[in-house]
mmCIF file of C-alpha atoms and ligand atoms in Angstrom:
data_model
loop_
_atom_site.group_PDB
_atom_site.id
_atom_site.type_symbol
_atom_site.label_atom_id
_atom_site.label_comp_id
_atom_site.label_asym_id
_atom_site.label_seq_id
_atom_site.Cartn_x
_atom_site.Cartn_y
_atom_site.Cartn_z
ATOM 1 C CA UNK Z 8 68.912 80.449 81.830
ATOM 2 C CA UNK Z 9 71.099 77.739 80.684
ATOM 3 C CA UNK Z 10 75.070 78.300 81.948
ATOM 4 C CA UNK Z 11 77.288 77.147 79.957
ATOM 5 C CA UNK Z 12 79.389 74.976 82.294
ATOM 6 C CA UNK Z 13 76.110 72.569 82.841
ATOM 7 C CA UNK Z 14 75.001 70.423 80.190
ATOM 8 C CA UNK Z 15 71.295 69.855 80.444
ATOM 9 C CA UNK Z 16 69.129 66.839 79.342
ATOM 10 C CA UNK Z 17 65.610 67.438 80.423
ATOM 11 C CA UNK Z 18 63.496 63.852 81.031
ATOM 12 C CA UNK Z 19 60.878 62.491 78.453
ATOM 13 C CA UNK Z 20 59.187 61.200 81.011
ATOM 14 C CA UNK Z 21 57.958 63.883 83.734
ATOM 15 C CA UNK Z 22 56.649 62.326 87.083
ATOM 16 C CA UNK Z 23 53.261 62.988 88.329
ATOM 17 C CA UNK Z 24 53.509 65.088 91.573
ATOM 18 C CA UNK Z 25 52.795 63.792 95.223
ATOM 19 C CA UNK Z 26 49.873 66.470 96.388
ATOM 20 C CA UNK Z 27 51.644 68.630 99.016
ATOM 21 C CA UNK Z 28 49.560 67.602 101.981
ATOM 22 C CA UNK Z 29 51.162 63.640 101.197
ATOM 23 C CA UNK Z 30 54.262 64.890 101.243
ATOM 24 C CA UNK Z 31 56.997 63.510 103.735
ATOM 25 C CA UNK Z 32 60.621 63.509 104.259
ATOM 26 C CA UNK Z 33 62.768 62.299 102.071
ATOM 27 C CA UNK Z 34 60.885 59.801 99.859
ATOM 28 C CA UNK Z 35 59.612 61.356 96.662
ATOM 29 C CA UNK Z 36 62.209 62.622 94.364
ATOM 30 C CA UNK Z 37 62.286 65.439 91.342
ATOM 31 C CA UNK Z 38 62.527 64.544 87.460
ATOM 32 C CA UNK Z 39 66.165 65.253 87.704
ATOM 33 C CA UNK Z 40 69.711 65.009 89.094
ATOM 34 C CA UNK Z 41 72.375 67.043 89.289
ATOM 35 C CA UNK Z 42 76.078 64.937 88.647
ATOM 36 C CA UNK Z 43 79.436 65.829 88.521
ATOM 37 C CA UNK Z 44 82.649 63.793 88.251
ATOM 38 C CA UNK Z 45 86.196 64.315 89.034
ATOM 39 C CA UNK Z 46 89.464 62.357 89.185
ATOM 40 C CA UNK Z 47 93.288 63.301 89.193
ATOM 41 C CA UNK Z 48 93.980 63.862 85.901
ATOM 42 C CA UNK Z 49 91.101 66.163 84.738
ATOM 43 C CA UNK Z 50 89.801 67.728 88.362
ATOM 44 C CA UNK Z 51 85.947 68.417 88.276
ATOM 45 C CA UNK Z 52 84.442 67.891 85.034
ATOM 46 C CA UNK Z 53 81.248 67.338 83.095
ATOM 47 C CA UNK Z 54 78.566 69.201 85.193
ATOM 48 C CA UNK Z 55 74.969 67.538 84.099
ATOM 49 C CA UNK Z 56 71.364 68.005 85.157
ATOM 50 C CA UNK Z 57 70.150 64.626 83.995
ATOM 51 C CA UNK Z 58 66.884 62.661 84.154
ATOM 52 C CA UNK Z 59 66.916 61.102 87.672
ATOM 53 C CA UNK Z 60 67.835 57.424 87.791
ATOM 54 C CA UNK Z 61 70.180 54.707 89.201
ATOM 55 C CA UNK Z 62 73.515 55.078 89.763
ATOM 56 C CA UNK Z 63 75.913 52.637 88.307
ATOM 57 C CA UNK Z 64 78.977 51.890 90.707
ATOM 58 C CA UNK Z 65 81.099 49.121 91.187
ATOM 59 C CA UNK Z 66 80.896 47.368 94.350
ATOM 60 C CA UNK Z 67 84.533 47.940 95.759
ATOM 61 C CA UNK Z 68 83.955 51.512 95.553
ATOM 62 C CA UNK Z 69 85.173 53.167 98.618
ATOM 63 C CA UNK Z 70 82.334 54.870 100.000
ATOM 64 C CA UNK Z 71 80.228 51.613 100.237
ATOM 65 C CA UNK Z 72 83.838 49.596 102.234
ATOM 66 C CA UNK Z 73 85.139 53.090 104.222
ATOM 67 C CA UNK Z 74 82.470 55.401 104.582
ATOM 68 C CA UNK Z 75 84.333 57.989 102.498
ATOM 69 C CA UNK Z 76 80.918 59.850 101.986
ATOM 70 C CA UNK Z 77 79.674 63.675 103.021
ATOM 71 C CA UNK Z 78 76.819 65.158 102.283
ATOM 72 C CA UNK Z 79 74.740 68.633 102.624
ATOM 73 C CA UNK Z 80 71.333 69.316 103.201
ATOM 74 C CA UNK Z 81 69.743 72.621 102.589
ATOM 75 C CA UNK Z 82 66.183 74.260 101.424
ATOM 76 C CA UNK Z 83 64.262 75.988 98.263
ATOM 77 C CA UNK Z 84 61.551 78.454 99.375
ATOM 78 C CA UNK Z 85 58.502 79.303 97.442
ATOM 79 C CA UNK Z 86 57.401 82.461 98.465
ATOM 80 C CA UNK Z 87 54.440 82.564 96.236
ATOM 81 C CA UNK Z 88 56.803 84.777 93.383
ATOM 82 C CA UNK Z 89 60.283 83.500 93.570
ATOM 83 C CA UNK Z 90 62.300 80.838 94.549
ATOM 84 C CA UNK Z 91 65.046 81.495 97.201
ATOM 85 C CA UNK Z 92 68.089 79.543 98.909
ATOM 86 C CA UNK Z 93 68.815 79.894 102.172
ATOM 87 C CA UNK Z 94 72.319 81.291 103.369
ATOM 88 C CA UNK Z 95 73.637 78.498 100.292
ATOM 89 C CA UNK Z 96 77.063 79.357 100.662
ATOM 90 C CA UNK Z 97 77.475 78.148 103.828
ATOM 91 C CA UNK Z 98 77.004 74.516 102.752
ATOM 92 C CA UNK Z 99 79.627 75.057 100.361
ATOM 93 C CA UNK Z 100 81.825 76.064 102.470
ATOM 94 C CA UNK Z 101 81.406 73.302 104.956
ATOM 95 C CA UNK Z 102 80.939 70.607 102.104
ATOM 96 C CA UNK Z 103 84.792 71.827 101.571
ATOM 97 C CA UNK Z 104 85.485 71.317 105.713
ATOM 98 C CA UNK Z 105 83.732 67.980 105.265
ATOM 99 C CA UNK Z 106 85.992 67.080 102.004
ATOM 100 C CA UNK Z 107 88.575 67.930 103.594
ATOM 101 C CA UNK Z 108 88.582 65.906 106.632
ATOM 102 C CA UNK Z 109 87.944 62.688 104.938
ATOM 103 C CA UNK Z 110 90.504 63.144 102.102
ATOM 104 C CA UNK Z 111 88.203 63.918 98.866
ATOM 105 C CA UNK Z 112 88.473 66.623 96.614
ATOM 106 C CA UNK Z 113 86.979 70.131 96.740
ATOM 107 C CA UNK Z 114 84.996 72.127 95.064
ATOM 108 C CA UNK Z 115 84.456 75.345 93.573
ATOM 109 C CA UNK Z 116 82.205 77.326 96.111
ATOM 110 C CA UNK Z 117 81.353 79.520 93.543
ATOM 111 C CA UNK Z 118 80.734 77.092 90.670
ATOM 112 C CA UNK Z 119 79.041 74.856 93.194
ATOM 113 C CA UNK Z 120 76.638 77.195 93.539
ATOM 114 C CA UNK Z 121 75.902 78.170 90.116
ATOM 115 C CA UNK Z 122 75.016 74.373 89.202
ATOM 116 C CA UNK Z 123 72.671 74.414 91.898
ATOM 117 C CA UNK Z 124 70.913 77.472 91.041
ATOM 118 C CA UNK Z 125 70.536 75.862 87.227
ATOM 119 C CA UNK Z 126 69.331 72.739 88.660
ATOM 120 C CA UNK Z 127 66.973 73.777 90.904
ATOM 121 C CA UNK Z 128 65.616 75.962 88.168
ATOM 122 C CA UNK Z 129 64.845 73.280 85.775
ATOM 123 C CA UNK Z 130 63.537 71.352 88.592
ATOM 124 C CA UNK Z 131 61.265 74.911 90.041
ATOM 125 C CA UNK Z 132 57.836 73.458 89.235
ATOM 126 C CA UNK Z 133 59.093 70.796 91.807
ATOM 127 C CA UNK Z 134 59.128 73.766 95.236
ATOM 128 C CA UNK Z 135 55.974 73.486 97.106
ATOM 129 C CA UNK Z 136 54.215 76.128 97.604
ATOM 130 C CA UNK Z 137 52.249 74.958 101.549
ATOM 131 C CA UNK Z 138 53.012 77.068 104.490
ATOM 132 C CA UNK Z 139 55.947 75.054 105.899
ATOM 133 C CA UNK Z 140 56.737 72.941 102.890
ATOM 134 C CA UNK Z 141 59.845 73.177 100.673
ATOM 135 C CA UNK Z 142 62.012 71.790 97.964
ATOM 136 C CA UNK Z 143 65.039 69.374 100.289
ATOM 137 C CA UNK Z 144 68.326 69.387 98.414
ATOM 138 C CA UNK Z 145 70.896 67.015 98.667
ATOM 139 C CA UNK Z 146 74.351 67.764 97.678
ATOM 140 C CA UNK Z 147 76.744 64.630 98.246
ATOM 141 C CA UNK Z 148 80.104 63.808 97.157
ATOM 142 C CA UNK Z 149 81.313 59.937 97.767
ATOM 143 C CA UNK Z 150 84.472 58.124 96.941
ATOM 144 C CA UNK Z 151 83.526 55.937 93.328
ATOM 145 C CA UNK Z 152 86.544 54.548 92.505
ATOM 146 C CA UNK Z 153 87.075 50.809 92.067
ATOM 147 C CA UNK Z 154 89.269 49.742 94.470
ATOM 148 C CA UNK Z 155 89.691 48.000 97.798
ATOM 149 C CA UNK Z 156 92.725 50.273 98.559
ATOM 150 C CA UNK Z 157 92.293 52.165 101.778
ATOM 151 C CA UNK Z 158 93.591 55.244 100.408
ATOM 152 C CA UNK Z 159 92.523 59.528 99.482
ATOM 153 C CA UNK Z 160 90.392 58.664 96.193
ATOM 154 C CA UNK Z 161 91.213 59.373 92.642
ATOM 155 C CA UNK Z 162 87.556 58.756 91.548
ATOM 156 C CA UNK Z 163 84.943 60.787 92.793
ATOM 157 C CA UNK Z 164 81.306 61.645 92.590
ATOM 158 C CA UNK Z 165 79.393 64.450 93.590
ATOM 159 C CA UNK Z 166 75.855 64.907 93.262
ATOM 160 C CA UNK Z 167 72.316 66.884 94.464
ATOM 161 C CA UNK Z 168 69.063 65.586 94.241
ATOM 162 C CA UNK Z 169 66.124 67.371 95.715
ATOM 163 C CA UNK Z 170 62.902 66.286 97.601
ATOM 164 C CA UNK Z 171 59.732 68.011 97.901
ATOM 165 C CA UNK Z 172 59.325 68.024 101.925
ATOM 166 C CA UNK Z 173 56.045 68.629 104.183
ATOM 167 C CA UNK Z 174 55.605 70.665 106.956
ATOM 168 C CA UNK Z 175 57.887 69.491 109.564
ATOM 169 C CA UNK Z 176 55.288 69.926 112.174
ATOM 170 C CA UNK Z 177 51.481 69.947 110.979
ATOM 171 C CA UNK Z 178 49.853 70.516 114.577
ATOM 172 C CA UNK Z 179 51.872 73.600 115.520
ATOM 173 C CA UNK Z 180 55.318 73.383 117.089
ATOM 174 C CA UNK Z 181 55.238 70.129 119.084
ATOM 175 C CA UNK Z 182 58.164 69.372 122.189
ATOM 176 C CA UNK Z 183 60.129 66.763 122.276
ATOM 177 C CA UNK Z 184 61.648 63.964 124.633
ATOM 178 C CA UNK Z 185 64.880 63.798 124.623
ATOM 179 C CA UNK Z 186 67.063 61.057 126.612
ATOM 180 C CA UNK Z 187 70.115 61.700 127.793
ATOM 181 C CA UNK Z 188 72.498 59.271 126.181
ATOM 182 C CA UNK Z 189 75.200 58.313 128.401
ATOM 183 C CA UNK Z 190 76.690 55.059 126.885
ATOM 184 C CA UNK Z 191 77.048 55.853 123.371
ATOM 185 C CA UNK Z 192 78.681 58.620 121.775
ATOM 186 C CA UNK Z 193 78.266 60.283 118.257
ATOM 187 C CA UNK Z 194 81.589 61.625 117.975
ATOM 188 C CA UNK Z 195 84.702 62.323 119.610
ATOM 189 C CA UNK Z 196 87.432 65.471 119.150
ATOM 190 C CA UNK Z 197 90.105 64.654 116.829
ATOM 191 C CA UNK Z 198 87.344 62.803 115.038
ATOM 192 C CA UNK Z 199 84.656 63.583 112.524
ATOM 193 C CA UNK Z 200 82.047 64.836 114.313
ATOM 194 C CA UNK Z 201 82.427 68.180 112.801
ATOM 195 C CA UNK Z 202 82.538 67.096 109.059
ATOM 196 C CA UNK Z 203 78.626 66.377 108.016
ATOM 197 C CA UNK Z 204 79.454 62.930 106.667
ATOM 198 C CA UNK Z 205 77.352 59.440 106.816
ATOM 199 C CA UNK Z 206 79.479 57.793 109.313
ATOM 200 C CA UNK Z 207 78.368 60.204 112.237
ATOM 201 C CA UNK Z 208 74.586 58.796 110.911
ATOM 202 C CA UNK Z 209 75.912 55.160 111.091
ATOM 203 C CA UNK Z 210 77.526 56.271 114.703
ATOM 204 C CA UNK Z 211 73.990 57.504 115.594
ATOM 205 C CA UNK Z 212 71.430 55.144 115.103
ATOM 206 C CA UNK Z 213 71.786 53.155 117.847
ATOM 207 C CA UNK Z 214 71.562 55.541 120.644
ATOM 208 C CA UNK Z 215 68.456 56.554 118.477
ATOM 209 C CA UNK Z 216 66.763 53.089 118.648
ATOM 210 C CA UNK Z 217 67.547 53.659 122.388
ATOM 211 C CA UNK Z 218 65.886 56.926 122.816
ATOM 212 C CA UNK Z 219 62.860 55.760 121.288
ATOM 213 C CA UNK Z 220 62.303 52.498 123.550
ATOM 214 C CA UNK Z 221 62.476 55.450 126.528
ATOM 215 C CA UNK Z 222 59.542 56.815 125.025
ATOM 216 C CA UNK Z 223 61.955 59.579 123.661
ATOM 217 C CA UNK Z 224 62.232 61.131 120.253
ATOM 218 C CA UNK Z 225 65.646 61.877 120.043
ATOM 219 C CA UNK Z 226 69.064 61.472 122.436
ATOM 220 C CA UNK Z 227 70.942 64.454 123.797
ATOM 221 C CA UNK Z 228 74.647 63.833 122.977
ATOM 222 C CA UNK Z 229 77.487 64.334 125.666
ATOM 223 C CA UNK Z 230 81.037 64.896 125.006
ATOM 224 C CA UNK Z 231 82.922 61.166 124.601
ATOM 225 C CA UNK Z 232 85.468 61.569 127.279
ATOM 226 C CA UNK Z 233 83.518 62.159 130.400
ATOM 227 C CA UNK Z 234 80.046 61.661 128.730
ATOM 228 C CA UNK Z 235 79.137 65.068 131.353
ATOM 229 C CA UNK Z 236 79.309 67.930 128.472
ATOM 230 C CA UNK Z 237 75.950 68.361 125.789
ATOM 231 C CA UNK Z 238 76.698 68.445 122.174
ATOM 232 C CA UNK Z 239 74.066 68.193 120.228
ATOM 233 C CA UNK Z 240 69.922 66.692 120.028
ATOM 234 C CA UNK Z 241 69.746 64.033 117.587
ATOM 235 C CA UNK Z 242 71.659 65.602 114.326
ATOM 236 C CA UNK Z 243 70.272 68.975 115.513
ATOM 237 C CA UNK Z 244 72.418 71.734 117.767
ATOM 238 C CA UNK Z 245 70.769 72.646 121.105
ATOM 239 C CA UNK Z 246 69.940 76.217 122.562
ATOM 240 C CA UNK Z 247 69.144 76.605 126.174
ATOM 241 C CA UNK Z 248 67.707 79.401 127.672
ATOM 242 C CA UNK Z 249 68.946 79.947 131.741
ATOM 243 C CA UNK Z 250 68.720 82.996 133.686
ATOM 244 C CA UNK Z 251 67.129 84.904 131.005
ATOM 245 C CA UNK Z 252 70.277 84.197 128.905
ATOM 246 C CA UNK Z 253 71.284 82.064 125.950
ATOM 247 C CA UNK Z 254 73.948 79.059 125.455
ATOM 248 C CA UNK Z 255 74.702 76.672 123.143
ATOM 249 C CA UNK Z 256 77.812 74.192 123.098
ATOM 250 C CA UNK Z 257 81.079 76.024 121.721
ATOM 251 C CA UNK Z 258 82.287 74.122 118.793
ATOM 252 C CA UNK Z 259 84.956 71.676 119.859
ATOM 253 C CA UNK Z 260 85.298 69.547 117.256
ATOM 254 C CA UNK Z 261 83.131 67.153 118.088
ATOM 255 C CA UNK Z 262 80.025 69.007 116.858
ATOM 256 C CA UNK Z 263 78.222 69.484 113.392
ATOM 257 C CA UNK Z 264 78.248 73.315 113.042
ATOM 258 C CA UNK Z 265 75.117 73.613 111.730
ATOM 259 C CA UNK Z 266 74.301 76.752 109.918
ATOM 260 C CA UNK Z 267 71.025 77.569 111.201
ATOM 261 C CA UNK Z 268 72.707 77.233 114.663
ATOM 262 C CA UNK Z 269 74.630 80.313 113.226
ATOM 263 C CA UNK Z 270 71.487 82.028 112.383
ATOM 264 C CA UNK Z 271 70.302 81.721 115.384
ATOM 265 C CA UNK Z 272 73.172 82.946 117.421
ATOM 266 C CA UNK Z 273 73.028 85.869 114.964
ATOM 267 C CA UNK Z 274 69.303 86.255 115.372
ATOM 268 C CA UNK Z 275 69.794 86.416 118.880
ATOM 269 C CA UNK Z 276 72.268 88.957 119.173
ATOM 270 C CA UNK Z 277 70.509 91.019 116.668
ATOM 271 C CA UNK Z 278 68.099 91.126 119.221
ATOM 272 C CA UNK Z 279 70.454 92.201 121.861
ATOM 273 C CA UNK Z 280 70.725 88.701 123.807
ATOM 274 C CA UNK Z 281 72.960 87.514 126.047
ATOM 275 C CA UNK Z 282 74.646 84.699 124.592
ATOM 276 C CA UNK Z 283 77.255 82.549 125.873
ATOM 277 C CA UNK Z 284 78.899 79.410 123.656
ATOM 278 C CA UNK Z 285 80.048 77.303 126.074
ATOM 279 C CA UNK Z 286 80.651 73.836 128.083
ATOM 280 C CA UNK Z 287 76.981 72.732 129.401
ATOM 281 C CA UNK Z 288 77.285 70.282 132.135
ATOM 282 C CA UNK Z 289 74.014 67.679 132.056
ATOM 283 C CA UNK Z 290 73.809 67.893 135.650
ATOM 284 C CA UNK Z 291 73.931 71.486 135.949
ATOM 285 C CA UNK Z 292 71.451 71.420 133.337
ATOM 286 C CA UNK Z 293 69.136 68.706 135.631
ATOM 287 C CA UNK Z 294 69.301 71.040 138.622
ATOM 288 C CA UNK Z 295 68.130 74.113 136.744
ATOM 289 C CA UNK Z 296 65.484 72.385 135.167
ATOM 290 C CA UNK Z 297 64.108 71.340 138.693
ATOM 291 C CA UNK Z 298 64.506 74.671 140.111
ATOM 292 C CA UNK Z 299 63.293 76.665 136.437
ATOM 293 C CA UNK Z 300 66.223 78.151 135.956
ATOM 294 C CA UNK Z 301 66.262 76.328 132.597
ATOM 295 C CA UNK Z 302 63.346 78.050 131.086
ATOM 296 C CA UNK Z 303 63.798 77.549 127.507
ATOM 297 C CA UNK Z 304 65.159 74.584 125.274
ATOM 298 C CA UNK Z 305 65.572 73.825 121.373
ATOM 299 C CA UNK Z 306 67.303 72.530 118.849
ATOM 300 C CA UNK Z 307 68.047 74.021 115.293
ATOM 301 C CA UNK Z 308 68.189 72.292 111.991
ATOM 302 C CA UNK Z 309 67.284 72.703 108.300
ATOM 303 C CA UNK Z 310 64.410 70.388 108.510
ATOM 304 C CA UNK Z 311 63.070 70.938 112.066
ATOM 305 C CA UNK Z 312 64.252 74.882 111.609
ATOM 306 C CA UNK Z 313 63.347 75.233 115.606
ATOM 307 C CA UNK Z 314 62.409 72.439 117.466
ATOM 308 C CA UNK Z 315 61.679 72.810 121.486
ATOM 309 C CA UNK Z 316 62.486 70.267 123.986
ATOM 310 C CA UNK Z 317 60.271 69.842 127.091
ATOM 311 C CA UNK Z 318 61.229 66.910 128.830
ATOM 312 C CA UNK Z 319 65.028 65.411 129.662
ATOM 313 C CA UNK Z 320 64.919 61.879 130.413
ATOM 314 C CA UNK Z 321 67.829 60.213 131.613
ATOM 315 C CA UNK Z 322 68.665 56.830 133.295
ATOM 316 C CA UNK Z 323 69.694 56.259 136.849
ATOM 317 C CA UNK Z 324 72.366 53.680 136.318
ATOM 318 C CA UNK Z 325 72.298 52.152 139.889
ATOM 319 C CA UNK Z 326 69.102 51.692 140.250
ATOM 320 C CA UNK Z 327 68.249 51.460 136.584
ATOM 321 C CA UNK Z 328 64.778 54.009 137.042
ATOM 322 C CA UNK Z 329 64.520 56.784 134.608
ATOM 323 C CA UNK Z 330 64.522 60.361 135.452
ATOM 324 C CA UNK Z 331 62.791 62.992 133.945
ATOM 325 C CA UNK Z 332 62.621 66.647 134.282
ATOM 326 C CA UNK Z 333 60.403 69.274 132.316
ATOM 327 C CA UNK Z 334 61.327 72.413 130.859
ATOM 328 C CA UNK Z 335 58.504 75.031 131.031
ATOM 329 C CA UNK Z 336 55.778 72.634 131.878
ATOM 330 C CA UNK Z 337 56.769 70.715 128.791
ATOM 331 C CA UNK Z 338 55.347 73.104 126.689
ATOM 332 C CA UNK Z 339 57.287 75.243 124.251
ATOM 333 C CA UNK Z 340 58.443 78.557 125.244
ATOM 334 C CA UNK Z 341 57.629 81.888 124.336
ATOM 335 C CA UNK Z 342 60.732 82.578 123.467
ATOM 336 C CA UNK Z 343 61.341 79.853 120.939
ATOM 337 C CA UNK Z 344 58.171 80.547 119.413
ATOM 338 C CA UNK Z 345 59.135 83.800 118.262
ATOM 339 C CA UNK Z 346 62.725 82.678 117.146
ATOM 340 C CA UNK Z 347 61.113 79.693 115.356
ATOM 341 C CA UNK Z 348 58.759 82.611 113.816
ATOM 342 C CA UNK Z 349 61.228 84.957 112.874
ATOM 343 C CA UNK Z 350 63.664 82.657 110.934
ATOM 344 C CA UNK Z 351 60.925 80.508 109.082
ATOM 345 C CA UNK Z 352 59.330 84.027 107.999
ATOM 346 C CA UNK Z 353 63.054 85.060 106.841
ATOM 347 C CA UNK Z 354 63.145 82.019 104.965
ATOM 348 C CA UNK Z 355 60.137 82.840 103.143
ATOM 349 C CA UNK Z 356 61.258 86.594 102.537
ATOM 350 C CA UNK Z 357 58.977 87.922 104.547
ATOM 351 C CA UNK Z 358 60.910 89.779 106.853
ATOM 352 C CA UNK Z 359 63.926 92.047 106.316
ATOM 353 C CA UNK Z 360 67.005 90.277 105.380
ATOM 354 C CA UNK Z 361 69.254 92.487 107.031
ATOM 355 C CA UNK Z 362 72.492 89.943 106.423
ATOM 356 C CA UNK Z 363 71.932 88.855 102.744
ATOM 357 C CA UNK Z 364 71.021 85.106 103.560
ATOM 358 C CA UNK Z 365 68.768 84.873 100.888
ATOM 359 C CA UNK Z 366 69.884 83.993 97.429
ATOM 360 C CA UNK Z 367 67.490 83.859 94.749
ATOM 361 C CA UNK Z 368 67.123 81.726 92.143
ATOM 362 C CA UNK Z 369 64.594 82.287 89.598
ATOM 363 C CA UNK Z 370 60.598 82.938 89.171
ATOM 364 C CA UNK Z 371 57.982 80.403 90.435
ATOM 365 C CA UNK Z 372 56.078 78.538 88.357
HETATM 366 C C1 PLP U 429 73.227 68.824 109.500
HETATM 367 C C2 PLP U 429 73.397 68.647 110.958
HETATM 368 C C3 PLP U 429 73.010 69.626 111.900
HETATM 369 C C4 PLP U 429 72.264 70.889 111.532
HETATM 370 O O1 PLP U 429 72.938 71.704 110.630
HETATM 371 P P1 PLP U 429 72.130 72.782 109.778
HETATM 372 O O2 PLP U 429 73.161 73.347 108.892
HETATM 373 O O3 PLP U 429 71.557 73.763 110.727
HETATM 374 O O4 PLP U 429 71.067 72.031 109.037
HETATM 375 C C5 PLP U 429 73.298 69.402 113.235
HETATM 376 N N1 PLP U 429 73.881 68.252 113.642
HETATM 377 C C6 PLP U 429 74.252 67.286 112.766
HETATM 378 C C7 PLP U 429 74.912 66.064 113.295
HETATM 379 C C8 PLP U 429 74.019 67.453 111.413
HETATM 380 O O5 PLP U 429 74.380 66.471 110.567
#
């Protein structure tokens, strides 16, 4: 079990376990940590699974002053036998897109992996085991050096931790508002809107904050130049369904290509779809909601997996009234029932994995 490229010290002091139907997002935390350091002169070194704890860093450290920070989020499934990673390499491989947009070093896709397979197996009695729960990891890699120098770094961290998650949605799959955000932007091309890295979460929030006093849950993003083109729904990629077809923003640069948006597209062609990346125009999108030409919308994600939409709400800016237009009644389609059905039972191995997404990673407790 133990690779020898990963030192492991196990805790003394084992936490007691949130009861799966407590469990959130993002707040409860496994025995250990995963840590790895590099710097100039010896690269990547000392790969550790440690007891989980503080970090130590000193406060000029880059990522805190400049936002040089990226991160990855991906899932552990419990399938009642074994414990599988979803379609893991792909994080890797954007982790090293993310790196190296913002200047910090890469890593070893194939090493990367490796550690997180050992890590998540001495943390395996840590994956729920609920319908719709599952073990949240964390990869992130920051700039740690001491310095106020605005420069690449020569001191860097990377890191995983992983966080028992509930079921995203409890009461079946529930819509959501979105408003159309048409002040703010998220990112813009030429940017860093395609690198997954905390900035485009600091960018974010506000439009957020916004969405949510228009009764909304998350914003739809438009393009920064003519604030006209859809990008993405909150930090989750959008699928429409018009005509009996299938589109979803083409990657410009400006948008987080999110890897179950690439399941998806595959999904959908493996069905024999029609589908079309492409430049969505809001207002295109407004008429053919009122007329039900839209008839299907969601938005993809590792935590939400498949999330409909059934309402666009967007403000008239002359007269300052909101707008709103529903998408199949506000309820959630067919359609994205099934694909939401499909990839979470792929997920859990129980359909065939015709493309080799699933990698697994050792025996359930
Ligand atoms: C992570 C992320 C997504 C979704 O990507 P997945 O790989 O499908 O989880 C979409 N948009 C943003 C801004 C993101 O950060």
């Amino acid at each position: 079990m133990t690779n020898a490229k990963v030192r492991v010290e196990l805790t003394q002091n084992p936490k007691e376990k949130v009861p799966e139907d407590k469990l959130g997002f993002g707040t409860v935390f496994t025995d250990h940590l995963f840590l790895m350091d590099w710097d100039e002169e010896n690269g990547w070194h000392d790969a550790r699974v440690v007891p989980y704890n503080a970090l130590q860093l000193d406060p000029s450290c880059g990522a805190l002053h400049y936002g040089q920070a990226i991160f990855e989020g991906l899932k552990a499934y419990n399938n009642g036998g074994k414990v599988y990673l979803f379609r893991p390499q792909k994080n890797f491989e954007r982790l090293n897109n993310s790196a190296d947009r913002v200047c910090l070093p890469k890593l070893d896709e194939e090493f990367a992996l490796e550690a997180l397979k050992e890590f998540v197996t001495v943390d395996r009695s840590w994956v729920p085991t609920t319908p719709g729960t599952s073990l949240y990891l964390r990869p992130l890699m920051f700039n740690s050096e001491a310095s106020l120098g605005v420069h690449p770094a020569k001191k860097v961290t990377y890191l995983v931790m992983a966080s028992p998650s509930g079921a995203y949605f409890t009461g079946g799959l529930q819509p959501m508002r979105l408003y159309v955000e048409d002040e703010y932007v998220r990112a813009a091309v030429g940017g860093i809107g395609f690198a997954k890295t905390a900035g485009n979460y600091a960018a974010s929030l506000k439009g957020q904050l916004k969405a949510q006093e228009f009764g909304c849950q998350q914003c739809l993003w438009l393009d920064a130049k003519e604030h006209r083109y859809v990008e993405e729904g909150g930090a989750m990629n959008v699928f429409f369904k018009i005509n009996g077809e299938f589109y979803t923003p083409a990657l410009t640069g400006s948008i987080l290509p999110g890897v179950t948006r690439d399941s998806m597209l595959q999904l959908l062609r493996d069905r024999g779809e029609k589908v079309h990346e492409a430049r969505l125009d809001v207002n295109e999108l407004f008429k053919q909601a009122q007329n039900g030409e839209l008839e299907e919308m969601f938005c993809t994600g590792t935590a939400a997996v498949v999330t409909p939409v059934g309402t666009l709400v967007r403000q008239n800016h002359e007269t300052g009234q909101l707008e709103e237009v529903s998408i199949n009644g506000g309820e959630t389609g067919e359609y994205t029932r099934s694909l939401y059905e499909e990839l979470t039972n792929l997920q859990l191995g129980k359909g065939e994995d015709k493309h080799g997404w699933l990698v697994e990673v050792c025996d359930a407790e």
